[in-house]
PDB file of C-alpha atoms in Angstrom:
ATOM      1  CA  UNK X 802     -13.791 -16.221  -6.174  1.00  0.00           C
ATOM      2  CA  UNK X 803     -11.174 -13.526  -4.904  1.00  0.00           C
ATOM      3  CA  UNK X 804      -8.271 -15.284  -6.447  1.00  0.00           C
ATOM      4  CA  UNK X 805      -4.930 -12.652  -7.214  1.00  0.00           C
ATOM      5  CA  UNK X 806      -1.710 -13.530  -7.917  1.00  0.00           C
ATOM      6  CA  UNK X 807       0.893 -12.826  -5.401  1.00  0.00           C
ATOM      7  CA  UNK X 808       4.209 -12.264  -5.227  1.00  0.00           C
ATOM      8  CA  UNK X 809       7.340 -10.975  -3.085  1.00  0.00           C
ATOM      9  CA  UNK X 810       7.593  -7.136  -3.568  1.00  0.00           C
ATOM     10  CA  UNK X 811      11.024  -5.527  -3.364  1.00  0.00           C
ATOM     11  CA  UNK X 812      11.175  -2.360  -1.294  1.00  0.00           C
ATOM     12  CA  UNK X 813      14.226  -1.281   0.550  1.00  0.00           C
ATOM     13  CA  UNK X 814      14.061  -2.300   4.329  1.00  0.00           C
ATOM     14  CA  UNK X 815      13.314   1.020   6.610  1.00  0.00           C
ATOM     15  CA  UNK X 816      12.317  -0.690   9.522  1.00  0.00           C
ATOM     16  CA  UNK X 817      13.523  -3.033  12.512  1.00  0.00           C
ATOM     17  CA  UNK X 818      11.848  -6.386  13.671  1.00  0.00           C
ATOM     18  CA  UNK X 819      11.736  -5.222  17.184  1.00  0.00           C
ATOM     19  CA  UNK X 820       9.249  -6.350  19.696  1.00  0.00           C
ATOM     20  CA  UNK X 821       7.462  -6.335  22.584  1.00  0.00           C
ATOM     21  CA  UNK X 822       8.181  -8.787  25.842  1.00  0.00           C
ATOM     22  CA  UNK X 823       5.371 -10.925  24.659  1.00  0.00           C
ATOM     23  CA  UNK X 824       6.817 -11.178  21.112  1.00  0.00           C
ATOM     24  CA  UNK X 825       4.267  -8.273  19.452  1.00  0.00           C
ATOM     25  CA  UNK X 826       6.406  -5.890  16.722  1.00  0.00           C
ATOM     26  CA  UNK X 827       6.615  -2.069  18.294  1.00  0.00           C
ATOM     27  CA  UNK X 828       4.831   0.432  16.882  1.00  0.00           C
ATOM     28  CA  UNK X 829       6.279   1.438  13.494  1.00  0.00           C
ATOM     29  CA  UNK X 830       7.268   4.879  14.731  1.00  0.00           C
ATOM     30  CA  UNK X 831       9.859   3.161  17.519  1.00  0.00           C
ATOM     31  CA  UNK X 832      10.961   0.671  14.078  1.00  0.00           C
ATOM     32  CA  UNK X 833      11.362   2.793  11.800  1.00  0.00           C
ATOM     33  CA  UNK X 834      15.302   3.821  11.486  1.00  0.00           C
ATOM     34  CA  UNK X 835      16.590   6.904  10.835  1.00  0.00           C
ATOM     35  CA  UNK X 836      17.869   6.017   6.979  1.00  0.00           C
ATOM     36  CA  UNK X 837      14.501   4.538   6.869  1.00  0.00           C
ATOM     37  CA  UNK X 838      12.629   8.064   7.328  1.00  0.00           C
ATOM     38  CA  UNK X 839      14.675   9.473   4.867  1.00  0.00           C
ATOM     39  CA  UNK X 840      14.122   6.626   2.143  1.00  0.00           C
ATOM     40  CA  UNK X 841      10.648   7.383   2.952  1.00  0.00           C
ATOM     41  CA  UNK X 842      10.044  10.668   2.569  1.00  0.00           C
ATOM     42  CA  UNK X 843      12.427  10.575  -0.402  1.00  0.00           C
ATOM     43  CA  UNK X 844      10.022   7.777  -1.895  1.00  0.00           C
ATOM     44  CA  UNK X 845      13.520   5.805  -2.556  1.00  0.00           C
ATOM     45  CA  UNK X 846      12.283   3.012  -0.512  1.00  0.00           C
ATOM     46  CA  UNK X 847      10.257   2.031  -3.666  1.00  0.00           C
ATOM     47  CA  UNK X 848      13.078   1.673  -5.783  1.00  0.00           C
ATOM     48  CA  UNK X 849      13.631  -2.110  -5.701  1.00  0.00           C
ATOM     49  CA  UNK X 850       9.988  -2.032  -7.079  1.00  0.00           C
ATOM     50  CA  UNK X 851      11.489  -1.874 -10.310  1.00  0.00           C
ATOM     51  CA  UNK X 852      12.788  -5.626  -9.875  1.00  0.00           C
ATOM     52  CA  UNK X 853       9.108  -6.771  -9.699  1.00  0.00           C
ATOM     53  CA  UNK X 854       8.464  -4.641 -13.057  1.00  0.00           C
ATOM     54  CA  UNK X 855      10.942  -5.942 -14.721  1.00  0.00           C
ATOM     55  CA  UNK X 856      10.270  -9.640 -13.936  1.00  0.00           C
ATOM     56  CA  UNK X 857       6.405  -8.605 -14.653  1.00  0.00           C
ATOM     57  CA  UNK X 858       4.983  -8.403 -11.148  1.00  0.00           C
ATOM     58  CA  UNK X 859       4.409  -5.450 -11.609  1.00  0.00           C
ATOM     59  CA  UNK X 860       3.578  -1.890 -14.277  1.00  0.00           C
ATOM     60  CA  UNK X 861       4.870   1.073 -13.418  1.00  0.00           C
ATOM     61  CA  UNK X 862       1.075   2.303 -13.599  1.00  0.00           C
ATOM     62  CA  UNK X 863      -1.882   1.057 -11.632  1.00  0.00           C
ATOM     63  CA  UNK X 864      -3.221   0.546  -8.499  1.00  0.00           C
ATOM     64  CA  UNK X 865      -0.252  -0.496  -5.796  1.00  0.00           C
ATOM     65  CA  UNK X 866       0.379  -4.128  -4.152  1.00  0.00           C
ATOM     66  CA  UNK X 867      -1.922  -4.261  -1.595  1.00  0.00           C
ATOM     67  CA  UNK X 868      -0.813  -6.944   1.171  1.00  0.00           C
ATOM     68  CA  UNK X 869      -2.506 -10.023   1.684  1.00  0.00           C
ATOM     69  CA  UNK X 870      -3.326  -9.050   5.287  1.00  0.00           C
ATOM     70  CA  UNK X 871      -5.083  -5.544   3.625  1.00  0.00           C
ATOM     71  CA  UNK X 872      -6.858  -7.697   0.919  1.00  0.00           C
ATOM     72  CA  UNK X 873      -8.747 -10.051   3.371  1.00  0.00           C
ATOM     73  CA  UNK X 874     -10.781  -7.299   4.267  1.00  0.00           C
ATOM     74  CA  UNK X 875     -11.996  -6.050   0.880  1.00  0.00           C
ATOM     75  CA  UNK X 876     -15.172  -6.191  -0.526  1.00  0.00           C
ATOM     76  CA  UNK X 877     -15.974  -7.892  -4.117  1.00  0.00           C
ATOM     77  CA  UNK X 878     -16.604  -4.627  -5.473  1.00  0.00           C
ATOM     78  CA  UNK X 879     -12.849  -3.473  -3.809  1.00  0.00           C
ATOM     79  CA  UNK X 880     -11.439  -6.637  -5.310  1.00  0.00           C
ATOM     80  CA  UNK X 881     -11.902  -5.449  -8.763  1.00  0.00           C
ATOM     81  CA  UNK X 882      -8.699  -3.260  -8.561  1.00  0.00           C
ATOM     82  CA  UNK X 883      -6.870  -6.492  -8.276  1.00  0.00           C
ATOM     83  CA  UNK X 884      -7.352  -7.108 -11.707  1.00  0.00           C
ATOM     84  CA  UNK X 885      -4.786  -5.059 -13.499  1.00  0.00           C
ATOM     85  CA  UNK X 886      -1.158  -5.671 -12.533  1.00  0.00           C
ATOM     86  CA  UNK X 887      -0.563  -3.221 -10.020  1.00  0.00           C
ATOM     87  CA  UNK X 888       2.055  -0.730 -10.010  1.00  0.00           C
ATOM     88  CA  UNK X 889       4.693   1.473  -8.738  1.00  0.00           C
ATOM     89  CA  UNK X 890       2.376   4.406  -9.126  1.00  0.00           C
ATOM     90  CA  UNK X 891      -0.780   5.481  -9.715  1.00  0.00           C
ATOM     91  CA  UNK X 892      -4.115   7.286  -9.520  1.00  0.00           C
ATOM     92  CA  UNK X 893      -4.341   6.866  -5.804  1.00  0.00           C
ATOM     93  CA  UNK X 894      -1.011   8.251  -5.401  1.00  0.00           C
ATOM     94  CA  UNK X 895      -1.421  11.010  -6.904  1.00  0.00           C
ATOM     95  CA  UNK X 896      -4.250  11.941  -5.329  1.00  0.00           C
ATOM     96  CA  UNK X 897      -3.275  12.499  -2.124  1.00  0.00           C
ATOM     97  CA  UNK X 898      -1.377   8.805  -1.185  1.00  0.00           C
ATOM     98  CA  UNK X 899      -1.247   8.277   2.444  1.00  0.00           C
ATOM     99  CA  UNK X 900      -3.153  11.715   2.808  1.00  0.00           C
ATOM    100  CA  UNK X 901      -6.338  10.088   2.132  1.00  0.00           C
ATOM    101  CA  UNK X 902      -8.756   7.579   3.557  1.00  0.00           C
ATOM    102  CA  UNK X 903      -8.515   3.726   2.712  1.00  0.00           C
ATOM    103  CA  UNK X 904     -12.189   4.347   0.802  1.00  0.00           C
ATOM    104  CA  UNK X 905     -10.919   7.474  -1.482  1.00  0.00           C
ATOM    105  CA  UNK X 906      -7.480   5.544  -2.209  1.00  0.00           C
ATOM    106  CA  UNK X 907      -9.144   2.148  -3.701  1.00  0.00           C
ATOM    107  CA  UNK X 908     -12.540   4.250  -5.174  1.00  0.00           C
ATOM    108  CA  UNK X 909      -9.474   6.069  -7.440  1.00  0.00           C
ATOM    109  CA  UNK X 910      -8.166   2.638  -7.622  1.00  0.00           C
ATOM    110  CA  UNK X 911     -11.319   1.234  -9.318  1.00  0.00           C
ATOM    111  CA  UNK X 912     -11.710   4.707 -11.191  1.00  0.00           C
ATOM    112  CA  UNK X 913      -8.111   3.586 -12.753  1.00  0.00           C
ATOM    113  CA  UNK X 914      -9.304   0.945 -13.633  1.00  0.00           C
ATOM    114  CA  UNK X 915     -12.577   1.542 -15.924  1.00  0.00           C
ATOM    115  CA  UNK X 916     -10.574   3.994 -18.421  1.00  0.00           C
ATOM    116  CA  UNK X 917      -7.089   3.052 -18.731  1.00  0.00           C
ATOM    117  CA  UNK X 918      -5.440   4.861 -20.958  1.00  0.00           C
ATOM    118  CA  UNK X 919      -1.428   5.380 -22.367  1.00  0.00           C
ATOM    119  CA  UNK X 920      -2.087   9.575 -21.775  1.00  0.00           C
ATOM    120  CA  UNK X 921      -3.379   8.920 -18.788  1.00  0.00           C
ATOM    121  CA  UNK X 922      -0.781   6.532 -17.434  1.00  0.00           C
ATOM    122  CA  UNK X 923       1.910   9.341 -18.916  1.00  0.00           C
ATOM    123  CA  UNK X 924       0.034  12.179 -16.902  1.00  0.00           C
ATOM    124  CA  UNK X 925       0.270  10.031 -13.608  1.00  0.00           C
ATOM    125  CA  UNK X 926       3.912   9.350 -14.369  1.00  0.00           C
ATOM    126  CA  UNK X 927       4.259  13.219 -14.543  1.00  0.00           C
ATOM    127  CA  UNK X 928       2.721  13.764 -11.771  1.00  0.00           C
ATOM    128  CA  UNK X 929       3.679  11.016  -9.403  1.00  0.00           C
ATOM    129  CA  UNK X 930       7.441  12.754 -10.374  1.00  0.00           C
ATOM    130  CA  UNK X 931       6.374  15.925  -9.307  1.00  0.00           C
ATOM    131  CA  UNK X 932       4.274  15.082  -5.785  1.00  0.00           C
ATOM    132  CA  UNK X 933       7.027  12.812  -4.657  1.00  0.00           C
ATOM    133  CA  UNK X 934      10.304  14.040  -5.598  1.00  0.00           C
ATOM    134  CA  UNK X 935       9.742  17.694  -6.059  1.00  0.00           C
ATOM    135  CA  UNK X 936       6.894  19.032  -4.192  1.00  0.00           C
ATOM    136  CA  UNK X 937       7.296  16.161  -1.361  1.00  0.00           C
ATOM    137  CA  UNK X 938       3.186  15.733  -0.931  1.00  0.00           C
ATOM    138  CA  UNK X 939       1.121  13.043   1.005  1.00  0.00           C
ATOM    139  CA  UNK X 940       4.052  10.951   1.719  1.00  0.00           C
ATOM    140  CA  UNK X 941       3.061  10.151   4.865  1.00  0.00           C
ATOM    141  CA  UNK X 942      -0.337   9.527   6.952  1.00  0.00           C
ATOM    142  CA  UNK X 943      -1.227  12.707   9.529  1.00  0.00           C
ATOM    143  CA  UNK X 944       0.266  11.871  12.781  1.00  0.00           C
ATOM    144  CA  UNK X 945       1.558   8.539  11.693  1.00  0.00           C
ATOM    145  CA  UNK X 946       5.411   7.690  10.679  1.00  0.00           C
ATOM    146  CA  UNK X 947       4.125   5.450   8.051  1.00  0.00           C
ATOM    147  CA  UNK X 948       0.208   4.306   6.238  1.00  0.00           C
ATOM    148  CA  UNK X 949      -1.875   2.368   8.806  1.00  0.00           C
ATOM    149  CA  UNK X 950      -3.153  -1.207   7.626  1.00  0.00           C
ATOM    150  CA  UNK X 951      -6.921  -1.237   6.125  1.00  0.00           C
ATOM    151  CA  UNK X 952      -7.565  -3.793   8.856  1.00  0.00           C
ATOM    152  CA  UNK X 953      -6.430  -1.734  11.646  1.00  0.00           C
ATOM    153  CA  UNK X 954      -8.507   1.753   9.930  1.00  0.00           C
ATOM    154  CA  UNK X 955     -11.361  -0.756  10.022  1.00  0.00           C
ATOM    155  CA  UNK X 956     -11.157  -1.442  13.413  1.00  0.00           C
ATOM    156  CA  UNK X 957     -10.407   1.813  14.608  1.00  0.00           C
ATOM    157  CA  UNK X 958     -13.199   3.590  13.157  1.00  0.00           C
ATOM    158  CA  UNK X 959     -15.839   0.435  13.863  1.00  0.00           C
ATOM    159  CA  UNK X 960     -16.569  -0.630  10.447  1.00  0.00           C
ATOM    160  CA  UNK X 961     -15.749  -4.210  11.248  1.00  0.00           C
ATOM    161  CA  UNK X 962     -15.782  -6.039  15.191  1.00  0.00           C
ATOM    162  CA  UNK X 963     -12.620  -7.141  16.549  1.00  0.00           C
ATOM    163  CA  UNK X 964     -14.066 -10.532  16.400  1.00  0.00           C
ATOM    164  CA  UNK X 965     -14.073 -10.006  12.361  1.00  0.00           C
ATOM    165  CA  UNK X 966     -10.602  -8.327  12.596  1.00  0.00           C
ATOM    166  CA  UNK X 967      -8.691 -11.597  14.418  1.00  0.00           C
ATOM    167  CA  UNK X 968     -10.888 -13.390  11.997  1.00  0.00           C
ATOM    168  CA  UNK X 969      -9.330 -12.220   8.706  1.00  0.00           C
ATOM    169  CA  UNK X 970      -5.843 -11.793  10.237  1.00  0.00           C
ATOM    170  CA  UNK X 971      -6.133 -15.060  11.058  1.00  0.00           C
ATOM    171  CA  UNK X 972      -7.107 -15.597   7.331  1.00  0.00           C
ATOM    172  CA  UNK X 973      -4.109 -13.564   6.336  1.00  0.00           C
ATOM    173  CA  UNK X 974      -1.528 -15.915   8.246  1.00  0.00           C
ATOM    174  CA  UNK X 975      -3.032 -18.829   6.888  1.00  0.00           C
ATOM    175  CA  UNK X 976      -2.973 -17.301   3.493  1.00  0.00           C
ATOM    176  CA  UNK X 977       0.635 -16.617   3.235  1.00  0.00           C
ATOM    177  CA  UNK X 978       1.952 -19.786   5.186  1.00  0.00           C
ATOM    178  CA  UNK X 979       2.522 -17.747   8.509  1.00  0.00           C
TER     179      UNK X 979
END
């Protein structure tokens, strides 16, 4: 009952593949290059996006990709947002992007979703211009170099067990063939 489509999203690659002794990726801030940051805070890392429009992945309005190993740990009410294509930008985004907690991002998310309309998609485009190439706002998470996964914001603030984590990361892997 949680079926989505999903498919390979271009982005532009900002980080390394380095890892630990025991074969564990490094914490994104150590991975994340120096051309990388800049693509980042620029937003240009989202460029290739426009690939995945163009083929019809993706719109360049509604609520973004969400990774498989973010989308085992939604609720059926949270799932609803996967059905509109998602896209490059949207209400989320605009309202405050990785600024915001997982809850408020996917609650504009399903807001999006009940009253979609081609003003309001033109008012996001507006503003999505304005937040990320002009004023520079909510790029990034506070005190992180990039957006923390919703399973790890789960864990960390003990709305699931780790036991449930491993669970659906486990689910995740098997999911996507890992």
């Amino acid at each position: 009952g949680r079926d989505c489509r999903v498919f390979r999203l271009y982005k532009f690659r900002t980080m390394t593949d380095a890892k630990d002794e025991d074969g564990n990726l490094l914490p994104d801030d150590v991975r994340l290059t120096k051309f990388g940051r800049l693509l980042r805070k620029t937003s240009l890392d989202e460029l290739p996006e426009a690939f995945n429009i163009l083929k019809g992945d993706m719109s360049v309005i509604g609520p973004r990709p969400q990774l498989v190993r973010d989308m085992v740990f939604f609720t059926d009410e949270q799932m609803k947002r996967q059905s509109v294509r998602p896209g490059l930008s949207g209400l989320a985004q605009i309202s405050g992007r990785n600024g915001i907690t997982w809850e408020e991002k996917i609650n504009f998310d399903l807001e999006y979703i009940k009253k979609i309309t081609f003003w309001g998609d033109c008012k996001i485009v507006f503003k999505t211009v304005w937040k990320a190439f002009i004023k520079q706002d909510g790029v990034s998470q506070e005190g992180m170099d990039t957006a923390e996964d919703l399973g790890d914001y789960l864990l960390h603030n003990g709305k699931v067990s780790e036991e449930e984590y491993k669970e659906l990361q486990e689910k995740a892997r098997m999911l996507i063939g890992v």
